[in-house]
PDB file of C-alpha atoms and ligand atoms in Angstrom:
ATOM      1  CA  UNK A 199    -161.272  90.047  25.009  1.00  0.00           C
ATOM      2  CA  UNK A 200    -164.184  90.984  27.259  1.00  0.00           C
ATOM      3  CA  UNK A 201    -164.668  94.617  28.057  1.00  0.00           C
ATOM      4  CA  UNK A 202    -163.888  94.915  31.775  1.00  0.00           C
ATOM      5  CA  UNK A 203    -166.286  97.812  32.302  1.00  0.00           C
ATOM      6  CA  UNK A 204    -169.195  95.710  30.987  1.00  0.00           C
ATOM      7  CA  UNK A 205    -168.770  93.329  33.959  1.00  0.00           C
ATOM      8  CA  UNK A 206    -169.501  96.142  36.393  1.00  0.00           C
ATOM      9  CA  UNK A 207    -172.254  95.553  38.913  1.00  0.00           C
ATOM     10  CA  UNK A 208    -174.936  98.235  38.971  1.00  0.00           C
ATOM     11  CA  UNK A 209    -175.446  99.195  42.587  1.00  0.00           C
ATOM     12  CA  UNK A 210    -177.487 101.501  44.776  1.00  0.00           C
ATOM     13  CA  UNK A 211    -175.879 102.271  48.139  1.00  0.00           C
ATOM     14  CA  UNK A 212    -178.499 102.740  50.862  1.00  0.00           C
ATOM     15  CA  UNK A 213    -176.763 104.320  53.820  1.00  0.00           C
ATOM     16  CA  UNK A 214    -176.759 106.360  57.056  1.00  0.00           C
ATOM     17  CA  UNK A 215    -173.241 107.879  57.093  1.00  0.00           C
ATOM     18  CA  UNK A 216    -171.495 107.225  59.607  1.00  0.00           C
ATOM     19  CA  UNK A 217    -167.679 107.000  59.372  1.00  0.00           C
ATOM     20  CA  UNK A 218    -167.734 103.326  58.344  1.00  0.00           C
ATOM     21  CA  UNK A 219    -170.432 104.055  55.755  1.00  0.00           C
ATOM     22  CA  UNK A 220    -167.999 106.693  54.455  1.00  0.00           C
ATOM     23  CA  UNK A 221    -165.311 104.014  54.066  1.00  0.00           C
ATOM     24  CA  UNK A 222    -167.785 101.887  52.058  1.00  0.00           C
ATOM     25  CA  UNK A 223    -168.657 104.817  49.790  1.00  0.00           C
ATOM     26  CA  UNK A 224    -164.943 105.616  49.285  1.00  0.00           C
ATOM     27  CA  UNK A 225    -164.322 101.989  48.346  1.00  0.00           C
ATOM     28  CA  UNK A 226    -167.082 102.225  45.719  1.00  0.00           C
ATOM     29  CA  UNK A 227    -165.612 105.497  44.403  1.00  0.00           C
ATOM     30  CA  UNK A 228    -162.223 103.807  44.116  1.00  0.00           C
ATOM     31  CA  UNK A 229    -163.602 100.744  42.299  1.00  0.00           C
ATOM     32  CA  UNK A 230    -165.249 102.016  39.094  1.00  0.00           C
ATOM     33  CA  UNK A 231    -164.180  98.933  37.148  1.00  0.00           C
ATOM     34  CA  UNK A 232    -166.195  96.659  39.415  1.00  0.00           C
ATOM     35  CA  UNK A 233    -169.148  98.794  40.488  1.00  0.00           C
ATOM     36  CA  UNK A 234    -171.390 101.198  38.629  1.00  0.00           C
ATOM     37  CA  UNK A 235    -172.877 103.430  41.327  1.00  0.00           C
ATOM     38  CA  UNK A 236    -176.383 104.427  40.177  1.00  0.00           C
ATOM     39  CA  UNK A 237    -177.096 106.517  43.252  1.00  0.00           C
ATOM     40  CA  UNK A 238    -176.784 106.905  47.001  1.00  0.00           C
ATOM     41  CA  UNK A 239    -179.986 106.770  49.046  1.00  0.00           C
ATOM     42  CA  UNK A 240    -179.931 107.974  52.627  1.00  0.00           C
ATOM     43  CA  UNK A 241    -181.936 106.810  55.606  1.00  0.00           C
ATOM     44  CA  UNK A 242    -182.221 107.809  59.259  1.00  0.00           C
ATOM     45  CA  UNK A 243    -179.976 105.667  61.455  1.00  0.00           C
ATOM     46  CA  UNK A 244    -176.650 106.619  63.003  1.00  0.00           C
ATOM     47  CA  UNK A 245    -177.909 110.212  63.091  1.00  0.00           C
ATOM     48  CA  UNK A 246    -181.180 111.796  61.885  1.00  0.00           C
ATOM     49  CA  UNK A 247    -181.925 111.928  58.158  1.00  0.00           C
ATOM     50  CA  UNK A 248    -180.990 115.596  57.680  1.00  0.00           C
ATOM     51  CA  UNK A 249    -177.462 114.727  58.844  1.00  0.00           C
ATOM     52  CA  UNK A 250    -177.063 111.398  57.004  1.00  0.00           C
ATOM     53  CA  UNK A 251    -178.110 113.220  53.803  1.00  0.00           C
ATOM     54  CA  UNK A 252    -175.744 116.104  54.467  1.00  0.00           C
ATOM     55  CA  UNK A 253    -172.953 113.647  55.193  1.00  0.00           C
ATOM     56  CA  UNK A 254    -173.476 111.756  51.935  1.00  0.00           C
ATOM     57  CA  UNK A 255    -173.157 115.052  50.033  1.00  0.00           C
ATOM     58  CA  UNK A 256    -170.016 115.975  51.981  1.00  0.00           C
ATOM     59  CA  UNK A 257    -168.420 112.655  51.041  1.00  0.00           C
ATOM     60  CA  UNK A 258    -169.196 113.129  47.336  1.00  0.00           C
ATOM     61  CA  UNK A 259    -167.745 116.633  47.478  1.00  0.00           C
ATOM     62  CA  UNK A 260    -164.653 115.519  49.387  1.00  0.00           C
ATOM     63  CA  UNK A 261    -163.921 112.943  46.685  1.00  0.00           C
ATOM     64  CA  UNK A 262    -164.744 115.330  43.850  1.00  0.00           C
ATOM     65  CA  UNK A 263    -167.729 113.282  42.692  1.00  0.00           C
ATOM     66  CA  UNK A 264    -170.433 115.871  41.942  1.00  0.00           C
ATOM     67  CA  UNK A 265    -171.821 113.438  39.349  1.00  0.00           C
ATOM     68  CA  UNK A 266    -173.070 111.020  42.033  1.00  0.00           C
ATOM     69  CA  UNK A 267    -176.780 111.464  42.750  1.00  0.00           C
ATOM     70  CA  UNK A 268    -177.829 111.533  46.407  1.00  0.00           C
ATOM     71  CA  UNK A 269    -181.466 111.020  47.434  1.00  0.00           C
ATOM     72  CA  UNK A 270    -182.925 111.539  50.916  1.00  0.00           C
ATOM     73  CA  UNK A 271    -185.204 108.769  52.164  1.00  0.00           C
ATOM     74  CA  UNK A 272    -187.197 107.711  55.203  1.00  0.00           C
ATOM     75  CA  UNK A 273    -186.725 109.807  58.310  1.00  0.00           C
ATOM     76  CA  UNK A 274    -187.929 107.193  60.795  1.00  0.00           C
ATOM     77  CA  UNK A 275    -188.428 103.442  61.141  1.00  0.00           C
ATOM     78  CA  UNK A 276    -191.682 101.839  59.947  1.00  0.00           C
ATOM     79  CA  UNK A 277    -193.333 101.610  63.346  1.00  0.00           C
ATOM     80  CA  UNK A 278    -190.892 102.530  66.109  1.00  0.00           C
ATOM     81  CA  UNK A 279    -189.277 105.732  67.292  1.00  0.00           C
ATOM     82  CA  UNK A 280    -185.843 106.357  65.769  1.00  0.00           C
ATOM     83  CA  UNK A 281    -182.813 105.227  67.788  1.00  0.00           C
ATOM     84  CA  UNK A 282    -179.552 106.936  66.820  1.00  0.00           C
ATOM     85  CA  UNK A 283    -175.878 106.288  67.637  1.00  0.00           C
ATOM     86  CA  UNK A 284    -174.194 109.617  68.351  1.00  0.00           C
ATOM     87  CA  UNK A 285    -172.371 107.848  71.196  1.00  0.00           C
ATOM     88  CA  UNK A 286    -170.412 105.994  68.491  1.00  0.00           C
ATOM     89  CA  UNK A 287    -170.331 108.382  65.525  1.00  0.00           C
ATOM     90  CA  UNK A 288    -170.403 111.790  67.262  1.00  0.00           C
ATOM     91  CA  UNK A 289    -172.964 114.566  66.942  1.00  0.00           C
ATOM     92  CA  UNK A 290    -172.711 114.935  63.163  1.00  0.00           C
ATOM     93  CA  UNK A 291    -172.259 111.229  62.359  1.00  0.00           C
ATOM     94  CA  UNK A 292    -168.925 112.049  60.701  1.00  0.00           C
ATOM     95  CA  UNK A 293    -167.077 113.492  63.674  1.00  0.00           C
ATOM     96  CA  UNK A 294    -163.290 113.525  63.444  1.00  0.00           C
ATOM     97  CA  UNK A 295    -162.117 115.767  60.604  1.00  0.00           C
ATOM     98  CA  UNK A 296    -163.192 119.361  60.068  1.00  0.00           C
ATOM     99  CA  UNK A 297    -165.570 119.136  57.139  1.00  0.00           C
ATOM    100  CA  UNK A 298    -167.068 122.052  55.201  1.00  0.00           C
ATOM    101  CA  UNK A 299    -170.819 122.207  54.664  1.00  0.00           C
ATOM    102  CA  UNK A 300    -171.632 120.733  51.246  1.00  0.00           C
ATOM    103  CA  UNK A 301    -172.408 122.896  48.242  1.00  0.00           C
ATOM    104  CA  UNK A 302    -173.790 119.890  46.337  1.00  0.00           C
ATOM    105  CA  UNK A 303    -177.552 119.480  46.535  1.00  0.00           C
ATOM    106  CA  UNK A 304    -179.841 116.527  47.134  1.00  0.00           C
ATOM    107  CA  UNK A 305    -181.925 115.226  44.234  1.00  0.00           C
ATOM    108  CA  UNK A 306    -185.572 116.266  44.510  1.00  0.00           C
ATOM    109  CA  UNK A 307    -186.806 112.656  44.321  1.00  0.00           C
ATOM    110  CA  UNK A 308    -187.365 110.586  47.493  1.00  0.00           C
ATOM    111  CA  UNK A 309    -185.014 107.592  47.950  1.00  0.00           C
ATOM    112  CA  UNK A 310    -187.906 105.142  47.841  1.00  0.00           C
ATOM    113  CA  UNK A 311    -189.150 106.522  44.510  1.00  0.00           C
ATOM    114  CA  UNK A 312    -185.623 106.399  43.086  1.00  0.00           C
ATOM    115  CA  UNK A 313    -185.209 102.770  44.149  1.00  0.00           C
ATOM    116  CA  UNK A 314    -188.577 101.807  42.608  1.00  0.00           C
ATOM    117  CA  UNK A 315    -187.968 103.719  39.385  1.00  0.00           C
ATOM    118  CA  UNK A 316    -184.444 102.377  38.945  1.00  0.00           C
ATOM    119  CA  UNK A 317    -185.496  98.769  39.440  1.00  0.00           C
ATOM    120  CA  UNK A 318    -188.321  99.204  36.949  1.00  0.00           C
ATOM    121  CA  UNK A 319    -186.173 100.939  34.340  1.00  0.00           C
ATOM    122  CA  UNK A 320    -182.996  98.837  34.469  1.00  0.00           C
ATOM    123  CA  UNK A 321    -183.067  95.338  32.963  1.00  0.00           C
ATOM    124  CA  UNK A 322    -184.446  92.823  35.457  1.00  0.00           C
ATOM    125  CA  UNK A 323    -181.786  91.085  37.561  1.00  0.00           C
ATOM    126  CA  UNK A 324    -179.083  93.695  37.054  1.00  0.00           C
ATOM    127  CA  UNK A 325    -179.337  96.000  40.090  1.00  0.00           C
ATOM    128  CA  UNK A 326    -177.763  95.096  43.442  1.00  0.00           C
ATOM    129  CA  UNK A 327    -178.878  96.860  46.614  1.00  0.00           C
ATOM    130  CA  UNK A 328    -176.047  97.554  49.061  1.00  0.00           C
ATOM    131  CA  UNK A 329    -177.495  98.314  52.470  1.00  0.00           C
ATOM    132  CA  UNK A 330    -175.367  99.934  55.165  1.00  0.00           C
ATOM    133  CA  UNK A 331    -178.069 101.150  57.556  1.00  0.00           C
ATOM    134  CA  UNK A 332    -181.574 100.338  58.807  1.00  0.00           C
ATOM    135  CA  UNK A 333    -183.655  98.712  56.076  1.00  0.00           C
ATOM    136  CA  UNK A 334    -186.536 101.230  56.114  1.00  0.00           C
ATOM    137  CA  UNK A 335    -186.114 102.536  52.534  1.00  0.00           C
ATOM    138  CA  UNK A 336    -185.863  99.070  51.005  1.00  0.00           C
ATOM    139  CA  UNK A 337    -188.831  97.679  52.961  1.00  0.00           C
ATOM    140  CA  UNK A 338    -190.932 100.690  52.025  1.00  0.00           C
ATOM    141  CA  UNK A 339    -190.040 100.276  48.339  1.00  0.00           C
ATOM    142  CA  UNK A 340    -190.843  96.527  48.425  1.00  0.00           C
ATOM    143  CA  UNK A 341    -194.180  97.151  50.149  1.00  0.00           C
ATOM    144  CA  UNK A 342    -195.201  99.976  47.859  1.00  0.00           C
ATOM    145  CA  UNK A 343    -194.063  98.305  44.619  1.00  0.00           C
ATOM    146  CA  UNK A 344    -193.947  94.506  45.043  1.00  0.00           C
ATOM    147  CA  UNK A 345    -193.269  94.150  41.296  1.00  0.00           C
ATOM    148  CA  UNK A 346    -189.677  95.331  41.838  1.00  0.00           C
ATOM    149  CA  UNK A 347    -188.790  92.510  44.240  1.00  0.00           C
ATOM    150  CA  UNK A 348    -188.161  89.891  41.570  1.00  0.00           C
ATOM    151  CA  UNK A 349    -186.122  92.425  39.569  1.00  0.00           C
ATOM    152  CA  UNK A 350    -183.410  92.838  42.264  1.00  0.00           C
ATOM    153  CA  UNK A 351    -180.234  90.941  41.430  1.00  0.00           C
ATOM    154  CA  UNK A 352    -179.048  90.658  45.019  1.00  0.00           C
ATOM    155  CA  UNK A 353    -179.072  92.447  48.356  1.00  0.00           C
ATOM    156  CA  UNK A 354    -175.716  92.705  50.108  1.00  0.00           C
ATOM    157  CA  UNK A 355    -176.262  93.938  53.620  1.00  0.00           C
ATOM    158  CA  UNK A 356    -174.288  94.835  56.739  1.00  0.00           C
ATOM    159  CA  UNK A 357    -176.268  93.799  59.774  1.00  0.00           C
ATOM    160  CA  UNK A 358    -176.966  91.229  62.427  1.00  0.00           C
ATOM    161  CA  UNK A 359    -174.765  88.971  64.467  1.00  0.00           C
ATOM    162  CA  UNK A 360    -174.420  85.278  65.220  1.00  0.00           C
ATOM    163  CA  UNK A 361    -171.871  84.144  67.799  1.00  0.00           C
ATOM    164  CA  UNK A 362    -170.773  87.761  68.406  1.00  0.00           C
ATOM    165  CA  UNK A 363    -174.260  88.622  69.688  1.00  0.00           C
ATOM    166  CA  UNK A 364    -175.342  92.235  69.371  1.00  0.00           C
ATOM    167  CA  UNK A 365    -173.745  95.670  69.709  1.00  0.00           C
ATOM    168  CA  UNK A 366    -176.705  97.879  70.667  1.00  0.00           C
ATOM    169  CA  UNK A 367    -178.388  95.280  72.894  1.00  0.00           C
ATOM    170  CA  UNK A 368    -176.963  91.902  73.962  1.00  0.00           C
ATOM    171  CA  UNK A 369    -179.043  90.303  71.189  1.00  0.00           C
ATOM    172  CA  UNK A 370    -179.244  92.866  68.383  1.00  0.00           C
ATOM    173  CA  UNK A 371    -176.949  94.647  65.976  1.00  0.00           C
ATOM    174  CA  UNK A 372    -177.709  98.358  65.396  1.00  0.00           C
ATOM    175  CA  UNK A 373    -178.969  98.341  61.769  1.00  0.00           C
ATOM    176  CA  UNK A 374    -181.484  95.577  62.409  1.00  0.00           C
ATOM    177  CA  UNK A 375    -182.428  96.843  65.878  1.00  0.00           C
ATOM    178  CA  UNK A 376    -183.400 100.299  64.604  1.00  0.00           C
ATOM    179  CA  UNK A 377    -186.048  98.894  62.260  1.00  0.00           C
ATOM    180  CA  UNK A 378    -186.741  95.184  62.851  1.00  0.00           C
ATOM    181  CA  UNK A 379    -190.106  95.359  61.042  1.00  0.00           C
ATOM    182  CA  UNK A 380    -188.331  96.623  57.913  1.00  0.00           C
ATOM    183  CA  UNK A 381    -185.659  93.933  58.250  1.00  0.00           C
ATOM    184  CA  UNK A 382    -188.350  91.259  58.515  1.00  0.00           C
ATOM    185  CA  UNK A 383    -189.884  92.429  55.225  1.00  0.00           C
ATOM    186  CA  UNK A 384    -186.532  92.528  53.419  1.00  0.00           C
ATOM    187  CA  UNK A 385    -185.190  89.211  54.742  1.00  0.00           C
ATOM    188  CA  UNK A 386    -188.519  87.578  53.895  1.00  0.00           C
ATOM    189  CA  UNK A 387    -188.819  89.007  50.390  1.00  0.00           C
ATOM    190  CA  UNK A 388    -187.188  86.068  48.610  1.00  0.00           C
ATOM    191  CA  UNK A 389    -184.368  88.131  47.051  1.00  0.00           C
ATOM    192  CA  UNK A 390    -180.904  86.481  47.010  1.00  0.00           C
ATOM    193  CA  UNK A 391    -179.165  88.008  50.000  1.00  0.00           C
ATOM    194  CA  UNK A 392    -175.647  88.158  51.432  1.00  0.00           C
ATOM    195  CA  UNK A 393    -175.226  89.238  55.048  1.00  0.00           C
ATOM    196  CA  UNK A 394    -172.120  90.731  56.658  1.00  0.00           C
ATOM    197  CA  UNK A 395    -172.768  90.289  60.398  1.00  0.00           C
ATOM    198  CA  UNK A 396    -170.682  91.439  63.351  1.00  0.00           C
ATOM    199  CA  UNK A 397    -168.952  88.035  63.239  1.00  0.00           C
ATOM    200  CA  UNK A 398    -167.145  89.241  60.111  1.00  0.00           C
ATOM    201  CA  UNK A 399    -166.779  92.932  60.876  1.00  0.00           C
ATOM    202  CA  UNK A 400    -165.291  92.333  64.323  1.00  0.00           C
ATOM    203  CA  UNK A 401    -162.342  90.656  62.575  1.00  0.00           C
ATOM    204  CA  UNK A 402    -161.566  93.880  60.689  1.00  0.00           C
ATOM    205  CA  UNK A 403    -159.792  96.081  63.185  1.00  0.00           C
ATOM    206  CA  UNK A 404    -158.444  99.517  62.314  1.00  0.00           C
ATOM    207  CA  UNK A 405    -155.013  98.621  63.707  1.00  0.00           C
ATOM    208  CA  UNK A 406    -152.438 101.400  63.938  1.00  0.00           C
ATOM    209  CA  UNK A 407    -150.280  99.967  61.136  1.00  0.00           C
ATOM    210  CA  UNK A 408    -153.285  99.790  58.791  1.00  0.00           C
ATOM    211  CA  UNK A 409    -154.366 103.344  59.556  1.00  0.00           C
ATOM    212  CA  UNK A 410    -150.774 104.533  59.061  1.00  0.00           C
ATOM    213  CA  UNK A 411    -150.798 103.010  55.553  1.00  0.00           C
ATOM    214  CA  UNK A 412    -154.010 104.925  54.816  1.00  0.00           C
ATOM    215  CA  UNK A 413    -152.485 108.148  56.078  1.00  0.00           C
ATOM    216  CA  UNK A 414    -149.441 107.594  53.855  1.00  0.00           C
ATOM    217  CA  UNK A 415    -151.694 107.889  50.782  1.00  0.00           C
ATOM    218  CA  UNK A 416    -151.601 111.595  51.619  1.00  0.00           C
ATOM    219  CA  UNK A 417    -154.642 112.790  49.632  1.00  0.00           C
ATOM    220  CA  UNK A 418    -157.396 114.928  51.178  1.00  0.00           C
ATOM    221  CA  UNK A 419    -159.967 112.090  51.147  1.00  0.00           C
ATOM    222  CA  UNK A 420    -157.459 109.646  52.690  1.00  0.00           C
ATOM    223  CA  UNK A 421    -156.484 112.049  55.469  1.00  0.00           C
ATOM    224  CA  UNK A 422    -160.140 112.828  56.204  1.00  0.00           C
ATOM    225  CA  UNK A 423    -160.849 109.080  56.332  1.00  0.00           C
ATOM    226  CA  UNK A 424    -158.007 108.537  58.821  1.00  0.00           C
ATOM    227  CA  UNK A 425    -159.373 111.315  61.026  1.00  0.00           C
ATOM    228  CA  UNK A 426    -162.857 109.800  60.823  1.00  0.00           C
ATOM    229  CA  UNK A 427    -161.589 106.334  61.731  1.00  0.00           C
ATOM    230  CA  UNK A 428    -159.477 107.633  64.601  1.00  0.00           C
ATOM    231  CA  UNK A 429    -162.610 109.206  66.074  1.00  0.00           C
ATOM    232  CA  UNK A 430    -164.827 106.186  65.308  1.00  0.00           C
ATOM    233  CA  UNK A 431    -162.528 103.556  66.808  1.00  0.00           C
ATOM    234  CA  UNK A 432    -162.230 105.160  70.254  1.00  0.00           C
ATOM    235  CA  UNK A 433    -165.654 103.821  71.297  1.00  0.00           C
ATOM    236  CA  UNK A 434    -164.951 100.210  70.354  1.00  0.00           C
ATOM    237  CA  UNK A 435    -161.367 100.211  71.643  1.00  0.00           C
ATOM    238  CA  UNK A 436    -162.737 101.152  75.040  1.00  0.00           C
ATOM    239  CA  UNK A 437    -165.623  98.678  74.795  1.00  0.00           C
ATOM    240  CA  UNK A 438    -163.789  95.625  73.485  1.00  0.00           C
ATOM    241  CA  UNK A 439    -160.254  96.433  74.597  1.00  0.00           C
ATOM    242  CA  UNK A 440    -159.232  95.711  71.008  1.00  0.00           C
ATOM    243  CA  UNK A 441    -156.407  96.909  68.800  1.00  0.00           C
ATOM    244  CA  UNK A 442    -158.525  99.365  66.774  1.00  0.00           C
ATOM    245  CA  UNK A 443    -162.243  99.496  66.058  1.00  0.00           C
ATOM    246  CA  UNK A 444    -164.132  97.087  63.790  1.00  0.00           C
ATOM    247  CA  UNK A 445    -164.881  98.343  60.295  1.00  0.00           C
ATOM    248  CA  UNK A 446    -168.418  97.265  59.380  1.00  0.00           C
ATOM    249  CA  UNK A 447    -169.908  98.764  56.242  1.00  0.00           C
ATOM    250  CA  UNK A 448    -167.064  98.527  53.679  1.00  0.00           C
ATOM    251  CA  UNK A 449    -167.443  94.733  53.823  1.00  0.00           C
ATOM    252  CA  UNK A 450    -170.528  95.124  51.613  1.00  0.00           C
ATOM    253  CA  UNK A 451    -168.670  96.833  48.772  1.00  0.00           C
ATOM    254  CA  UNK A 452    -165.561  94.704  49.307  1.00  0.00           C
ATOM    255  CA  UNK A 453    -167.711  91.631  48.714  1.00  0.00           C
ATOM    256  CA  UNK A 454    -168.748  92.963  45.305  1.00  0.00           C
ATOM    257  CA  UNK A 455    -165.188  93.900  44.369  1.00  0.00           C
ATOM    258  CA  UNK A 456    -163.452  90.782  45.712  1.00  0.00           C
ATOM    259  CA  UNK A 457    -165.884  88.081  46.929  1.00  0.00           C
ATOM    260  CA  UNK A 458    -163.048  85.607  47.536  1.00  0.00           C
ATOM    261  CA  UNK A 459    -162.108  87.571  50.677  1.00  0.00           C
ATOM    262  CA  UNK A 460    -165.178  86.168  52.445  1.00  0.00           C
ATOM    263  CA  UNK A 461    -166.558  82.785  53.330  1.00  0.00           C
ATOM    264  CA  UNK A 462    -169.940  81.811  54.700  1.00  0.00           C
ATOM    265  CA  UNK A 463    -172.933  79.554  54.425  1.00  0.00           C
ATOM    266  CA  UNK A 464    -176.453  79.704  53.008  1.00  0.00           C
ATOM    267  CA  UNK A 465    -178.865  79.395  55.913  1.00  0.00           C
ATOM    268  CA  UNK A 466    -182.205  80.493  57.232  1.00  0.00           C
ATOM    269  CA  UNK A 467    -182.290  83.883  58.937  1.00  0.00           C
ATOM    270  CA  UNK A 468    -185.383  85.208  60.703  1.00  0.00           C
ATOM    271  CA  UNK A 469    -185.776  88.560  62.443  1.00  0.00           C
ATOM    272  CA  UNK A 470    -187.218  88.862  65.945  1.00  0.00           C
ATOM    273  CA  UNK A 471    -189.814  91.632  66.167  1.00  0.00           C
ATOM    274  CA  UNK A 472    -192.122  90.590  69.017  1.00  0.00           C
ATOM    275  CA  UNK A 473    -189.890  90.264  72.054  1.00  0.00           C
ATOM    276  CA  UNK A 474    -188.912  93.364  73.962  1.00  0.00           C
ATOM    277  CA  UNK A 475    -185.758  91.656  75.219  1.00  0.00           C
ATOM    278  CA  UNK A 476    -184.415  90.445  71.864  1.00  0.00           C
ATOM    279  CA  UNK A 477    -186.035  92.804  69.312  1.00  0.00           C
ATOM    280  CA  UNK A 478    -183.908  93.021  66.170  1.00  0.00           C
ATOM    281  CA  UNK A 479    -182.070  89.758  66.798  1.00  0.00           C
ATOM    282  CA  UNK A 480    -181.026  87.882  63.659  1.00  0.00           C
ATOM    283  CA  UNK A 481    -181.905  84.254  64.397  1.00  0.00           C
ATOM    284  CA  UNK A 482    -179.389  82.453  62.181  1.00  0.00           C
ATOM    285  CA  UNK A 483    -179.878  78.742  61.576  1.00  0.00           C
ATOM    286  CA  UNK A 484    -176.192  78.107  60.919  1.00  0.00           C
ATOM    287  CA  UNK A 485    -176.440  74.387  61.709  1.00  0.00           C
ATOM    288  CA  UNK A 486    -179.599  73.811  59.650  1.00  0.00           C
ATOM    289  CA  UNK A 487    -181.533  72.535  62.647  1.00  0.00           C
ATOM    290  CA  UNK A 488    -184.808  73.637  61.023  1.00  0.00           C
ATOM    291  CA  UNK A 489    -186.118  73.045  57.539  1.00  0.00           C
ATOM    292  CA  UNK A 490    -186.959  76.712  57.108  1.00  0.00           C
ATOM    293  CA  UNK A 491    -186.015  78.235  53.771  1.00  0.00           C
ATOM    294  CA  UNK A 492    -182.299  79.006  53.387  1.00  0.00           C
ATOM    295  CA  UNK A 493    -182.747  82.658  52.477  1.00  0.00           C
ATOM    296  CA  UNK A 494    -179.415  84.323  53.263  1.00  0.00           C
ATOM    297  CA  UNK A 495    -175.727  83.645  52.650  1.00  0.00           C
ATOM    298  CA  UNK A 496    -174.293  84.545  56.033  1.00  0.00           C
ATOM    299  CA  UNK A 497    -170.593  85.383  55.979  1.00  0.00           C
ATOM    300  CA  UNK A 498    -168.494  84.336  58.929  1.00  0.00           C
ATOM    301  CA  UNK A 499    -164.849  84.557  57.962  1.00  0.00           C
ATOM    302  CA  UNK A 500    -162.755  87.113  56.138  1.00  0.00           C
ATOM    303  CA  UNK A 501    -159.163  87.541  55.001  1.00  0.00           C
ATOM    304  CA  UNK A 502    -158.534  90.651  57.124  1.00  0.00           C
ATOM    305  CA  UNK A 503    -155.146  91.531  55.619  1.00  0.00           C
ATOM    306  CA  UNK A 504    -156.535  91.100  52.111  1.00  0.00           C
ATOM    307  CA  UNK A 505    -159.497  93.311  53.020  1.00  0.00           C
ATOM    308  CA  UNK A 506    -157.261  96.150  54.245  1.00  0.00           C
ATOM    309  CA  UNK A 507    -154.927  95.775  51.244  1.00  0.00           C
ATOM    310  CA  UNK A 508    -157.953  96.246  48.981  1.00  0.00           C
ATOM    311  CA  UNK A 509    -159.268  99.199  50.969  1.00  0.00           C
ATOM    312  CA  UNK A 510    -155.938 101.011  50.937  1.00  0.00           C
ATOM    313  CA  UNK A 511    -155.276 100.289  47.262  1.00  0.00           C
ATOM    314  CA  UNK A 512    -158.715 101.625  46.290  1.00  0.00           C
ATOM    315  CA  UNK A 513    -158.605 104.671  48.595  1.00  0.00           C
ATOM    316  CA  UNK A 514    -155.386 105.631  46.820  1.00  0.00           C
ATOM    317  CA  UNK A 515    -157.261 105.702  43.490  1.00  0.00           C
ATOM    318  CA  UNK A 516    -159.843 108.291  44.585  1.00  0.00           C
TER     319      UNK A 516
HETATM  320  C1  BDR B1274    -173.635  99.307  61.891  1.00  0.00           C
HETATM  321  O1  BDR B1274    -174.263 100.303  62.698  1.00  0.00           O
HETATM  322  C2  BDR B1274    -173.769 101.574  62.384  1.00  0.00           C
HETATM  323  O2  BDR B1274    -173.432 102.245  63.560  1.00  0.00           O
HETATM  324  C3  BDR B1274    -172.603 101.372  61.456  1.00  0.00           C
HETATM  325  O3  BDR B1274    -172.553 102.407  60.497  1.00  0.00           O
HETATM  326  C4  BDR B1274    -172.874 100.044  60.822  1.00  0.00           C
HETATM  327  O4  BDR B1274    -173.684 100.170  59.674  1.00  0.00           O
HETATM  328  C5  BDR B1274    -172.788  98.407  62.778  1.00  0.00           C
HETATM  329  O5  BDR B1274    -173.577  97.792  63.741  1.00  0.00           O
HETATM  330 CA1   CA B1275    -174.070 102.307  58.593  1.00  0.00          CA
END
């Protein structure tokens, strides 16, 4: 019989928490048989870097995971001023529950150095990068150490949009919009890549019945998650008139735990960087109307009930 733990995917979570980033991190914490979390690297995005780093530590502490290493990364995009999203996530990025300041400390190493070192030290083709925020850390690592690019097993990324358009501008999704130059480097690197765009995440609504099932878990992390989601969803409920807010980032970890939940297509994706009007747009050649390289598996459908069943089952294990 094969040892289940030996099938675990080694992952680095690159993130800008964010309530939905928190849900992704919780899902990883609850899925130790499928994912081996080598470290969490933070980046500026939803809120400035000092807060995304603080928030990552808070989440580890909340889930009693002092063993998880957290590294602070880039504090601004490659060549643009930082755009943040307090209008969605609140002032701290994790508004909703009352959360104590963390006692856990950041690792002294910079995120970019940790990513480079890990990819060089682990066997080639074994480390998956899970990106939940702007792609600044990953692009910086690829530019500084091009030798690591061919060593990445896969990048699984939340970002972009196809028929759903954008959420921060009509054309662009937030993670790509914040640092389109970084996205261009990462999407063009030649690493196998899976993309979870808004087309998927907008199908995953934090409906009342789903949130009630989370609350019924009754643990401190589950209750804090419910309070985070109840804060987070108010913005999108008002914007879309939907039954709950869309849950973006946990799709990345869910894909690694249960890929059969998702369906998509390998196609060419290019990132717009020049236009002021459409900066950060993911130009997705879904219909293969060009012969440009098919560089990304773009997901478009998801089993929403199956996704929430997984989330709730794994949150209960934390
Ligand atoms: C993405 O932007 C952030 O606000 C969320 O955390 C998610 O990563 C959705 O567009
Ligand atoms: Ca995020």
